PDB file of C-alpha atoms in Angstrom:
ATOM      1  CA  MET A   1      37.798-220.308 -94.137  1.00 49.00           C
ATOM      2  CA  SER A   2      34.064-219.741 -94.141  1.00 52.00           C
ATOM      3  CA  ASP A   3      32.597-216.523 -95.406  1.00 56.00           C
ATOM      4  CA  ALA A   4      31.977-213.917 -92.697  1.00 54.00           C
ATOM      5  CA  ILE A   5      28.346-213.203 -91.867  1.00 57.00           C
ATOM      6  CA  PRO A   6      27.509-209.687 -93.017  1.00 56.00           C
ATOM      7  CA  VAL A   7      26.566-207.374 -90.164  1.00 52.00           C
ATOM      8  CA  ARG A   8      23.529-205.201 -90.805  1.00 53.00           C
ATOM      9  CA  ASP A   9      23.894-201.518 -90.083  1.00 54.00           C
ATOM     10  CA  PRO A  10      21.351-200.681 -87.328  1.00 60.00           C
ATOM     11  CA  ARG A  11      20.883-197.255 -88.879  1.00 61.00           C
ATOM     12  CA  GLU A  12      19.581-198.763 -92.095  1.00 64.00           C
ATOM     13  CA  PRO A  13      15.793-199.352 -92.339  1.00 64.00           C
ATOM     14  CA  ARG A  14      14.633-202.982 -92.073  1.00 63.00           C
ATOM     15  CA  PHE A  15      11.407-202.509 -94.025  1.00 67.00           C
ATOM     16  CA  PRO A  16      10.547-200.958 -97.400  1.00 67.00           C
ATOM     17  CA  VAL A  17      11.134-197.199 -97.488  1.00 68.00           C
ATOM     18  CA  ILE A  18       8.038-195.275 -98.574  1.00 68.00           C
ATOM     19  CA  VAL A  19       9.368-191.713 -98.138  1.00 69.00           C
ATOM     20  CA  LYS A  20      12.983-191.157 -97.121  1.00 68.00           C
ATOM     21  CA  HIS A  21      12.451-187.602 -95.851  1.00 72.00           C
ATOM     22  CA  PRO A  22       8.700-187.227 -95.149  1.00 77.00           C
ATOM     23  CA  THR A  23       7.159-183.807 -94.605  1.00 76.00           C
ATOM     24  CA  PHE A  24       4.756-182.915 -91.806  1.00 76.00           C
ATOM     25  CA  SER A  25       1.720-183.335 -94.068  1.00 74.00           C
ATOM     26  CA  ASP A  26       2.996-186.753 -95.232  1.00 73.00           C
ATOM     27  CA  VAL A  27       3.369-187.992 -91.668  1.00 75.00           C
ATOM     28  CA  LYS A  28       0.040-186.486 -90.533  1.00 72.00           C
ATOM     29  CA  SER A  29      -1.875-188.020 -93.443  1.00 72.00           C
ATOM     30  CA  ASN A  30      -0.295-191.411 -92.654  1.00 74.00           C
ATOM     31  CA  PHE A  31      -1.893-191.632 -89.191  1.00 77.00           C
ATOM     32  CA  ASN A  32      -3.791-194.897 -88.702  1.00 75.00           C
ATOM     33  CA  GLY A  33      -6.223-196.125 -86.062  1.00 76.00           C
ATOM     34  CA  SER A  34      -3.428-197.134 -83.689  1.00 77.00           C
ATOM     35  CA  ASP A  35      -1.904-193.655 -83.812  1.00 78.00           C
ATOM     36  CA  TYR A  36      -5.240-191.966 -83.136  1.00 80.00           C
ATOM     37  CA  SER A  37      -5.978-194.362 -80.264  1.00 80.00           C
ATOM     38  CA  ARG A  38      -2.615-193.490 -78.658  1.00 78.00           C
ATOM     39  CA  TRP A  39      -3.302-189.783 -79.052  1.00 80.00           C
ATOM     40  CA  LEU A  40      -6.867-190.023 -77.740  1.00 81.00           C
ATOM     41  CA  GLY A  41      -5.949-192.348 -74.854  1.00 83.00           C
ATOM     42  CA  ILE A  42      -3.171-190.152 -73.492  1.00 82.00           C
ATOM     43  CA  SER A  43      -5.300-187.015 -73.880  1.00 81.00           C
ATOM     44  CA  ALA A  44      -8.289-188.611 -72.122  1.00 82.00           C
ATOM     45  CA  PHE A  45      -6.070-189.694 -69.228  1.00 80.00           C
ATOM     46  CA  SER A  46      -4.248-186.355 -68.873  1.00 81.00           C
ATOM     47  CA  PHE A  47      -7.291-184.155 -68.147  1.00 83.00           C
ATOM     48  CA  PRO A  48      -8.634-186.056 -65.068  1.00 83.00           C
ATOM     49  CA  ALA A  49      -5.084-186.724 -63.840  1.00 82.00           C
ATOM     50  CA  GLY A  50      -4.298-183.001 -63.936  1.00 80.00           C
ATOM     51  CA  TYR A  51      -7.556-182.167 -62.145  1.00 81.00           C
ATOM     52  CA  VAL A  52      -6.870-184.666 -59.331  1.00 80.00           C
ATOM     53  CA  PHE A  53      -3.279-183.447 -58.959  1.00 77.00           C
ATOM     54  CA  GLY A  54      -4.393-179.807 -58.802  1.00 78.00           C
ATOM     55  CA  LEU A  55      -7.131-180.664 -56.305  1.00 75.00           C
ATOM     56  CA  LYS A  56      -4.519-182.150 -53.968  1.00 72.00           C
ATOM     57  CA  LEU A  57      -2.566-178.878 -54.077  1.00 71.00           C
ATOM     58  CA  HIS A  58      -5.513-176.463 -53.750  1.00 70.00           C
ATOM     59  CA  ARG A  59      -9.065-176.304 -55.054  1.00 70.00           C
ATOM     60  CA  HIS A  60      -8.379-172.975 -56.795  1.00 71.00           C
ATOM     61  CA  VAL A  61      -5.719-174.521 -59.069  1.00 73.00           C
ATOM     62  CA  ALA A  62      -7.650-177.700 -59.933  1.00 77.00           C
ATOM     63  CA  VAL A  63      -9.154-176.405 -63.195  1.00 80.00           C
ATOM     64  CA  PRO A  64      -5.994-174.592 -64.432  1.00 81.00           C
ATOM     65  CA  SER A  65      -3.970-177.716 -63.625  1.00 80.00           C
ATOM     66  CA  MET A  66      -6.452-179.840 -65.596  1.00 81.00           C
ATOM     67  CA  VAL A  67      -6.197-177.539 -68.632  1.00 83.00           C
ATOM     68  CA  VAL A  68      -2.385-177.346 -68.599  1.00 84.00           C
ATOM     69  CA  THR A  69      -1.855-181.075 -67.968  1.00 81.00           C
ATOM     70  CA  GLY A  70      -4.463-182.002 -70.570  1.00 81.00           C
ATOM     71  CA  VAL A  71      -2.878-179.802 -73.227  1.00 84.00           C
ATOM     72  CA  LEU A  72       0.602-181.164 -72.461  1.00 84.00           C
ATOM     73  CA  GLY A  73      -0.690-184.749 -72.480  1.00 82.00           C
ATOM     74  CA  SER A  74      -2.476-184.192 -75.785  1.00 81.00           C
ATOM     75  CA  LEU A  75       0.723-182.735 -77.252  1.00 83.00           C
ATOM     76  CA  GLY A  76       2.748-185.698 -75.972  1.00 83.00           C
ATOM     77  CA  GLY A  77       0.265-188.183 -77.438  1.00 81.00           C
ATOM     78  CA  PHE A  78       0.382-186.405 -80.785  1.00 83.00           C
ATOM     79  CA  LEU A  79       4.204-186.481 -80.819  1.00 81.00           C
ATOM     80  CA  TRP A  80       4.188-190.221 -80.035  1.00 78.00           C
ATOM     81  CA  ALA A  81       1.735-190.913 -82.847  1.00 80.00           C
ATOM     82  CA  PHE A  82       3.724-188.624 -85.169  1.00 80.00           C
ATOM     83  CA  GLN A  83       6.940-190.546 -84.412  1.00 78.00           C
ATOM     84  CA  ASN A  84       5.341-193.939 -85.124  1.00 77.00           C
ATOM     85  CA  SER A  85       3.871-192.697 -88.401  1.00 77.00           C
ATOM     86  CA  SER A  86       7.217-191.210 -89.456  1.00 76.00           C
ATOM     87  CA  PHE A  87       9.092-194.436 -88.627  1.00 75.00           C
ATOM     88  CA  ARG A  88       6.672-196.464 -90.755  1.00 77.00           C
ATOM     89  CA  LEU A  89       7.179-194.160 -93.738  1.00 75.00           C
ATOM     90  CA  GLN A  90      10.970-194.310 -93.345  1.00 73.00           C
ATOM     91  CA  GLY A  91      11.007-198.110 -92.987  1.00 71.00           C
ATOM     92  CA  TYR A  92      12.153-198.347 -89.363  1.00 71.00           C
ATOM     93  CA  LYS A  93       8.890-200.041 -88.322  1.00 69.00           C
ATOM     94  CA  ALA A  94       6.699-202.656 -89.975  1.00 70.00           C
ATOM     95  CA  ASN A  95       4.610-200.954 -92.645  1.00 63.00           C
ATOM     96  CA  PRO A  96       2.471-203.471 -94.587  1.00 68.00           C
ATOM     97  CA  MET A  97      -0.436-201.021 -94.890  1.00 66.00           C
ATOM     98  CA  GLU A  98       1.810-198.261 -96.206  1.00 62.00           C
ATOM     99  CA  VAL A  99       3.357-200.626 -98.782  1.00 61.00           C
ATOM    100  CA  LYS A 100      -0.100-201.649 -99.923  1.00 61.00           C
ATOM    101  CA  GLN A 101      -1.427-198.089-100.119  1.00 62.00           C
ATOM    102  CA  TYR A 102       1.563-196.201-101.517  1.00 61.00           C
ATOM    103  CA  ILE A 103       3.383-198.803-103.629  1.00 56.00           C
ATOM    104  CA  THR A 104       0.650-201.181-104.796  1.00 52.00           C
ATOM    105  CA  ASN A 105      -2.367-198.918-105.193  1.00 47.00           C
ATOM    106  CA  LYS A 106      -0.673-195.486-105.127  1.00 43.00           C
ATOM    107  CA  GLU A 107      -3.493-194.140-102.941  1.00 41.00           C
ATOM    108  CA  GLU A 108      -3.302-191.768-100.039  1.00 42.00           C
ATOM    109  CA  LEU A 109      -4.578-192.830 -96.678  1.00 40.00           C
ATOM    110  CA  ALA A 110      -7.760-191.324 -95.300  1.00 41.00           C
ATOM    111  CA  ARG A 111      -7.487-188.472 -92.851  1.00 45.00           C
ATOM    112  CA  PRO A 112      -9.937-189.240 -90.039  1.00 48.00           C
ATOM    113  CA  GLY A 113      -8.467-186.711 -87.588  1.00 51.00           C
ATOM    114  CA  MET A 114     -10.742-183.726 -88.116  1.00 54.00           C
ATOM    115  CA  TRP A 115     -13.448-185.005 -85.755  1.00 56.00           C
ATOM    116  CA  PHE A 116     -10.904-185.659 -83.012  1.00 57.00           C
ATOM    117  CA  THR A 117      -9.417-182.172 -83.302  1.00 60.00           C
ATOM    118  CA  GLY A 118     -12.915-180.679 -83.155  1.00 62.00           C
ATOM    119  CA  ILE A 119     -13.777-182.615 -79.995  1.00 67.00           C
ATOM    120  CA  ILE A 120     -10.539-181.525 -78.284  1.00 66.00           C
ATOM    121  CA  GLY A 121     -11.184-177.886 -79.259  1.00 65.00           C
ATOM    122  CA  ALA A 122     -14.765-177.943 -77.974  1.00 66.00           C
ATOM    123  CA  LEU A 123     -13.669-179.614 -74.730  1.00 69.00           C
ATOM    124  CA  GLY A 124     -10.908-177.056 -74.186  1.00 68.00           C
ATOM    125  CA  GLY A 125     -13.290-174.154 -74.854  1.00 66.00           C
ATOM    126  CA  ALA A 126     -15.838-175.511 -72.384  1.00 65.00           C
ATOM    127  CA  MET A 127     -13.173-175.968 -69.703  1.00 67.00           C
ATOM    128  CA  LEU A 128     -11.822-172.445 -70.212  1.00 64.00           C
ATOM    129  CA  ALA A 129     -15.347-171.021 -69.911  1.00 61.00           C
ATOM    130  CA  TYR A 130     -15.865-173.001 -66.692  1.00 59.00           C
ATOM    131  CA  GLN A 131     -12.510-171.770 -65.379  1.00 62.00           C
ATOM    132  CA  ASN A 132     -13.336-168.100 -66.082  1.00 58.00           C
ATOM    133  CA  SER A 133     -16.709-168.444 -64.367  1.00 55.00           C
ATOM    134  CA  SER A 134     -15.099-170.175 -61.384  1.00 58.00           C
ATOM    135  CA  LEU A 135     -12.418-167.488 -61.038  1.00 55.00           C
ATOM    136  CA  ARG A 136     -15.040-164.724 -61.128  1.00 52.00           C
ATOM    137  CA  LEU A 137     -16.997-166.426 -58.349  1.00 50.00           C
ATOM    138  CA  GLN A 138     -13.803-166.781 -56.278  1.00 51.00           C
ATOM    139  CA  GLY A 139     -13.018-163.062 -56.511  1.00 48.00           C
ATOM    140  CA  PHE A 140     -10.768-162.974 -59.573  1.00 51.00           C
ATOM    141  CA  GLY A 141     -11.468-162.070 -63.165  1.00 48.00           C
ATOM    142  CA  ARG A 142     -12.783-159.008 -64.935  1.00 48.00           C
ATOM    143  CA  ASN A 143     -16.262-158.776 -63.371  1.00 50.00           C
ATOM    144  CA  ASP A 144     -15.371-159.532 -59.761  1.00 55.00           C
ATOM    145  CA  LYS A 145     -16.134-155.957 -58.585  1.00 65.00           C
ATOM    146  CA  GLU A 146     -19.865-155.878 -59.295  1.00 70.00           C
ATOM    147  CA  THR A 147     -21.142-158.766 -57.193  1.00 74.00           C
ATOM    148  CA  GLU A 148     -23.671-156.807 -55.124  1.00 81.00           C
ATOM    149  CA  LYS A 149     -26.993-155.168 -55.973  1.00 85.00           C
ATOM    150  CA  ALA A 150     -25.565-151.688 -55.384  1.00 88.00           C
ATOM    151  CA  TYR A 151     -22.826-150.278 -57.618  1.00 85.00           C
ATOM    152  CA  GLN A 152     -19.441-150.898 -56.004  1.00 86.00           C
ATOM    153  CA  LYS A 153     -16.853-148.103 -56.089  1.00 87.00           C
ATOM    154  CA  GLN A 154     -14.061-146.925 -53.840  1.00 89.00           C
ATOM    155  CA  GLN A 155     -14.645-143.788 -51.833  1.00 87.00           C
ATOM    156  CA  GLY A 156     -12.840-140.750 -53.237  1.00 85.00           C
ATOM    157  CA  VAL A 157     -11.919-142.395 -56.572  1.00 86.00           C
ATOM    158  CA  PHE A 158     -13.108-140.645 -59.760  1.00 86.00           C
ATOM    159  CA  LEU A 159     -13.900-143.362 -62.317  1.00 82.00           C
ATOM    160  CA  ALA A 160     -14.547-141.058 -65.307  1.00 81.00           C
ATOM    161  CA  SER A 161     -11.011-139.687 -65.488  1.00 80.00           C
ATOM    162  CA  LYS A 162      -9.670-139.180 -69.024  1.00 81.00           C
ATOM    163  CA  LYS A 163      -6.318-140.453 -67.824  1.00 80.00           C
ATOM    164  CA  PHE A 164      -7.672-144.012 -67.784  1.00 75.00           C
ATOM    165  CA  ALA A 165      -9.920-143.749 -70.861  1.00 73.00           C
ATOM    166  CA  GLY A 166      -9.590-146.787 -73.114  1.00 70.00           C
ATOM    167  CA  LYS A 167      -7.545-148.734 -70.564  1.00 73.00           C
ATOM    168  CA  LYS A 168      -8.551-152.047 -69.021  1.00 71.00           C
ATOM    169  CA  LYS A 169      -7.419-151.061 -65.523  1.00 76.00           C
ATOM    170  CA  GLY A 170      -9.098-148.063 -63.957  1.00 80.00           C
ATOM    171  CA  PRO A 171      -8.018-145.896 -61.018  1.00 86.00           C
ATOM    172  CA  ARG A 172      -7.569-147.728 -57.729  1.00 89.00           C
ATOM    173  CA  PHE A 173      -6.769-146.588 -54.204  1.00 92.00           C
ATOM    174  CA  TYR A 174      -4.491-148.641 -51.968  1.00 93.00           C
ATOM    175  CA  LYS A 175      -2.147-147.861 -49.078  1.00 93.00           C
ATOM    176  CA  GLU A 176       0.364-149.345 -46.661  1.00 94.00           C
ATOM    177  CA  VAL A 177      -0.808-150.114 -43.146  1.00 93.00           C
ATOM    178  CA  GLY A 178       2.717-149.642 -41.763  1.00 89.00           C
ATOM    179  CA  LEU A 179       4.339-151.679 -38.968  1.00 89.00           C
ATOM    180  CA  GLY A 180       6.323-153.656 -41.571  1.00 91.00           C
ATOM    181  CA  PHE A 181       3.310-155.311 -43.223  1.00 94.00           C
ATOM    182  CA  LYS A 182       3.455-155.392 -47.022  1.00 94.00           C
ATOM    183  CA  THR A 183       0.428-154.601 -49.157  1.00 94.00           C
ATOM    184  CA  PRO A 184      -0.550-157.829 -50.989  1.00 93.00           C
ATOM    185  CA  LYS A 185      -0.379-157.881 -54.779  1.00 92.00           C
ATOM    186  CA  SER A 186      -4.031-158.934 -54.965  1.00 92.00           C
ATOM    187  CA  ALA A 187      -5.001-155.717 -53.155  1.00 93.00           C
ATOM    188  CA  ILE A 188      -3.036-153.571 -55.624  1.00 91.00           C
ATOM    189  CA  GLU A 189      -4.056-155.319 -58.856  1.00 89.00           C
ATOM    190  CA  GLY A 190      -7.448-156.698 -57.787  1.00 88.00           C
ATOM    191  CA  GLN A 191     -10.817-155.105 -58.481  1.00 87.00           C
ATOM    192  CA  TYR A 192     -12.700-155.886 -55.289  1.00 90.00           C
ATOM    193  CA  VAL A 193     -14.259-153.074 -53.237  1.00 91.00           C
ATOM    194  CA  ASP A 194     -14.194-153.429 -49.450  1.00 92.00           C
ATOM    195  CA  LYS A 195     -14.393-150.318 -47.269  1.00 93.00           C
ATOM    196  CA  LYS A 196     -13.286-152.350 -44.219  1.00 94.00           C
ATOM    197  CA  CYS A 197     -10.122-153.627 -45.929  1.00 94.00           C
ATOM    198  CA  PRO A 198      -6.956-152.268 -44.225  1.00 95.00           C
ATOM    199  CA  PHE A 199      -5.203-151.908 -47.614  1.00 95.00           C
ATOM    200  CA  THR A 200      -7.959-150.429 -49.827  1.00 93.00           C
ATOM    201  CA  GLY A 201     -10.467-149.030 -47.310  1.00 93.00           C
ATOM    202  CA  ASN A 202     -10.681-146.327 -44.641  1.00 92.00           C
ATOM    203  CA  ILE A 203      -9.337-148.510 -41.825  1.00 92.00           C
ATOM    204  CA  SER A 204      -6.287-147.639 -39.729  1.00 94.00           C
ATOM    205  CA  ILE A 205      -4.469-150.283 -37.698  1.00 95.00           C
ATOM    206  CA  ARG A 206      -3.577-149.216 -34.158  1.00 94.00           C
ATOM    207  CA  GLY A 207      -3.306-151.014 -30.871  1.00 94.00           C
ATOM    208  CA  ARG A 208      -2.624-154.709 -30.429  1.00 95.00           C
ATOM    209  CA  ILE A 209      -1.047-157.047 -32.992  1.00 96.00           C
ATOM    210  CA  LEU A 210      -1.970-160.697 -32.362  1.00 95.00           C
ATOM    211  CA  LYS A 211      -1.389-164.090 -33.941  1.00 95.00           C
ATOM    212  CA  GLY A 212      -3.744-167.052 -33.991  1.00 95.00           C
ATOM    213  CA  VAL A 213      -5.102-170.039 -35.899  1.00 95.00           C
ATOM    214  CA  VAL A 214      -8.144-169.809 -38.162  1.00 95.00           C
ATOM    215  CA  LEU A 215     -10.964-171.731 -36.510  1.00 94.00           C
ATOM    216  CA  SER A 216     -13.924-170.948 -38.787  1.00 94.00           C
ATOM    217  CA  THR A 217     -14.487-169.287 -42.169  1.00 94.00           C
ATOM    218  CA  LYS A 218     -18.267-169.693 -42.357  1.00 94.00           C
ATOM    219  CA  MET A 219     -19.112-165.994 -42.249  1.00 94.00           C
ATOM    220  CA  LYS A 220     -18.788-163.593 -45.162  1.00 93.00           C
ATOM    221  CA  ARG A 221     -15.522-161.640 -44.900  1.00 94.00           C
ATOM    222  CA  THR A 222     -15.254-162.477 -41.186  1.00 96.00           C
ATOM    223  CA  ILE A 223     -13.288-165.322 -39.598  1.00 96.00           C
ATOM    224  CA  ILE A 224     -12.907-166.699 -36.087  1.00 96.00           C
ATOM    225  CA  VAL A 225      -9.319-166.847 -34.811  1.00 96.00           C
ATOM    226  CA  ARG A 226      -8.379-169.122 -31.896  1.00 95.00           C
ATOM    227  CA  ARG A 227      -5.635-167.928 -29.530  1.00 95.00           C
ATOM    228  CA  ASP A 228      -4.217-170.442 -27.026  1.00 95.00           C
ATOM    229  CA  TYR A 229      -2.479-169.293 -23.845  1.00 95.00           C
ATOM    230  CA  LEU A 230      -1.374-170.565 -20.417  1.00 96.00           C
ATOM    231  CA  HIS A 231      -3.081-169.337 -17.245  1.00 97.00           C
ATOM    232  CA  PHE A 232      -1.140-169.535 -13.967  1.00 98.00           C
ATOM    233  CA  VAL A 233      -3.064-170.860 -10.943  1.00 97.00           C
ATOM    234  CA  LYS A 234      -1.405-169.385  -7.862  1.00 97.00           C
ATOM    235  CA  LYS A 235      -2.891-171.873  -5.393  1.00 96.00           C
ATOM    236  CA  TYR A 236      -1.414-174.935  -7.130  1.00 97.00           C
ATOM    237  CA  LYS A 237       1.578-173.165  -8.740  1.00 96.00           C
ATOM    238  CA  ARG A 238       0.668-174.693 -12.067  1.00 97.00           C
ATOM    239  CA  PHE A 239      -0.293-173.524 -15.544  1.00 97.00           C
ATOM    240  CA  GLU A 240      -3.520-174.551 -17.228  1.00 96.00           C
ATOM    241  CA  LYS A 241      -4.369-174.391 -20.915  1.00 95.00           C
ATOM    242  CA  ARG A 242      -6.935-171.844 -21.995  1.00 95.00           C
ATOM    243  CA  HIS A 243      -8.038-170.267 -25.240  1.00 95.00           C
ATOM    244  CA  LYS A 244     -10.074-167.353 -26.533  1.00 95.00           C
ATOM    245  CA  ASN A 245     -11.856-166.904 -29.858  1.00 95.00           C
ATOM    246  CA  VAL A 246     -11.475-163.553 -31.624  1.00 96.00           C
ATOM    247  CA  ALA A 247     -13.571-162.373 -34.582  1.00 97.00           C
ATOM    248  CA  ALA A 248     -11.576-160.606 -37.300  1.00 97.00           C
ATOM    249  CA  HIS A 249     -12.447-159.036 -40.631  1.00 97.00           C
ATOM    250  CA  LEU A 250     -10.953-160.851 -43.654  1.00 96.00           C
ATOM    251  CA  SER A 251     -10.189-158.762 -46.726  1.00 95.00           C
ATOM    252  CA  PRO A 252     -10.925-160.328 -50.161  1.00 93.00           C
ATOM    253  CA  ALA A 253      -7.186-159.897 -50.833  1.00 94.00           C
ATOM    254  CA  PHE A 254      -6.561-163.034 -48.738  1.00 94.00           C
ATOM    255  CA  ARG A 255      -7.595-166.662 -49.214  1.00 93.00           C
ATOM    256  CA  VAL A 256      -7.605-168.623 -45.956  1.00 93.00           C
ATOM    257  CA  LYS A 257      -8.775-172.012 -44.734  1.00 92.00           C
ATOM    258  CA  GLU A 258      -9.092-173.641 -41.327  1.00 91.00           C
ATOM    259  CA  GLY A 259      -5.686-174.232 -39.767  1.00 90.00           C
ATOM    260  CA  ASP A 260      -3.915-171.259 -41.360  1.00 92.00           C
ATOM    261  CA  VAL A 261      -1.955-168.956 -39.051  1.00 94.00           C
ATOM    262  CA  VAL A 262      -3.013-165.307 -39.374  1.00 95.00           C
ATOM    263  CA  THR A 263      -1.699-162.044 -37.974  1.00 96.00           C
ATOM    264  CA  ILE A 264      -4.467-159.651 -36.948  1.00 96.00           C
ATOM    265  CA  GLY A 265      -4.267-155.985 -35.988  1.00 96.00           C
ATOM    266  CA  GLN A 266      -6.628-153.946 -33.844  1.00 96.00           C
ATOM    267  CA  CYS A 267      -8.750-151.288 -35.539  1.00 95.00           C
ATOM    268  CA  ARG A 268     -11.925-149.316 -34.876  1.00 95.00           C
ATOM    269  CA  PRO A 269     -15.109-151.348 -34.209  1.00 96.00           C
ATOM    270  CA  LEU A 270     -16.331-152.793 -37.511  1.00 96.00           C
ATOM    271  CA  ALA A 271     -19.333-154.654 -36.080  1.00 95.00           C
ATOM    272  CA  LYS A 272     -20.778-155.617 -32.716  1.00 95.00           C
ATOM    273  CA  THR A 273     -18.007-158.164 -32.047  1.00 95.00           C
ATOM    274  CA  VAL A 274     -15.380-157.374 -34.712  1.00 96.00           C
ATOM    275  CA  ARG A 275     -12.423-155.237 -33.576  1.00 96.00           C
ATOM    276  CA  PHE A 276      -9.539-156.773 -35.562  1.00 97.00           C
ATOM    277  CA  ASN A 277      -8.424-157.013 -39.194  1.00 96.00           C
ATOM    278  CA  VAL A 278      -6.306-159.682 -40.923  1.00 96.00           C
ATOM    279  CA  LEU A 279      -2.901-158.347 -42.012  1.00 96.00           C
ATOM    280  CA  GLU A 280      -0.929-161.468 -42.947  1.00 95.00           C
ATOM    281  CA  VAL A 281      -1.591-165.154 -43.672  1.00 95.00           C
ATOM    282  CA  GLU A 282       0.726-168.151 -43.237  1.00 93.00           C
ATOM    283  CA  PRO A 283      -0.849-171.122 -45.092  1.00 92.00           C
ATOM    284  CA  ALA A 284      -1.022-174.418 -43.236  1.00 88.00           C
ATOM    285  CA  SER A 285       0.576-177.559 -44.653  1.00 82.00           C
ATOM    286  CA  GLU A 286      -1.652-179.482 -47.059  1.00 79.00           C
ATOM    287  CA  THR A 287       0.135-182.791 -46.386  1.00 76.00           C
ATOM    288  CA  LYS A 288      -0.172-182.649 -42.583  1.00 77.00           C
ATOM    289  CA  PRO A 289      -3.635-181.345 -41.638  1.00 75.00           C
ATOM    290  CA  ILE A 290      -4.138-180.494 -37.967  1.00 79.00           C
ATOM    291  CA  ASN A 291      -7.187-180.431 -35.728  1.00 83.00           C
ATOM    292  CA  VAL A 292      -7.451-176.784 -34.714  1.00 83.00           C
ATOM    293  CA  ARG A 293      -9.665-177.492 -31.701  1.00 84.00           C
ATOM    294  CA  LYS A 294      -7.442-180.262 -30.311  1.00 84.00           C
ATOM    295  CA  GLN A 295      -3.920-178.974 -30.853  1.00 86.00           C
ATOM    296  CA  PHE A 296      -2.518-176.376 -28.437  1.00 90.00           C
ATOM    297  CA  ARG A 297      -0.359-173.720 -30.139  1.00 86.00           C
ATOM    298  CA  GLN A 298       1.128-170.663 -28.513  1.00 85.00           C
ATOM    299  CA  PHE A 299       2.368-167.577 -30.373  1.00 79.00           C
TER     300      PHE A 299
END
């Protein structure tokens, strides 16, 4: 009988073993150009991919999505490079350079990763600064209250109270408008000042409660709401489509776009044509945009 062919244990390394149990510093110092290219390539792809993905969801989450996806992609690229470097040291992957450096010459590999780490840190810092500036302009952040020339403060709120000394959040007035409408979290925790806001101002909701579709958001803190209805023509015994546009005040507590469905409540006259205030917002679908002027919707 012929001798049996020995079967190699797949768990045994196929190449020379440099370090059987390498430490983190051993693996990190063993990074080569291929490992750094993997790390850099995945990181460079993750930031724009996260920005595009966030932009498809909403423009307000584009920058945070870019930061989070970029950091996760950079971490994933580092782990991939770390695994390849560790496998070469343990002999599970081809390691001619490691054999030459560690066994023949007994020299450590160069560590050309400091510049890459510095670039990633600078890029992340710049993006965070851009994000903070963007959030302040959109009504969030620490300095969102003082956006006008005059000092902004709520009526009847004493800002120099010792009760809030040394605290980040100062005194804030908010209320419930009633009728089953909840006060939004942004009105309670936000820092904006709007005397015409139904939740933080001196506005009381009474009278009619209407629903409509946002037609225009071009004005500052005022939107145009379109309300479709059917008018009965007695002569022909038929209904005809009609609509009316209503101007309503929009509190900074809400973020709306064209196509969103809003609930508005009647209040005292706020301007020449403004008699309503936004109380609730139902966001429109991002995947199926509608033409507000063409589509007939009754509420």
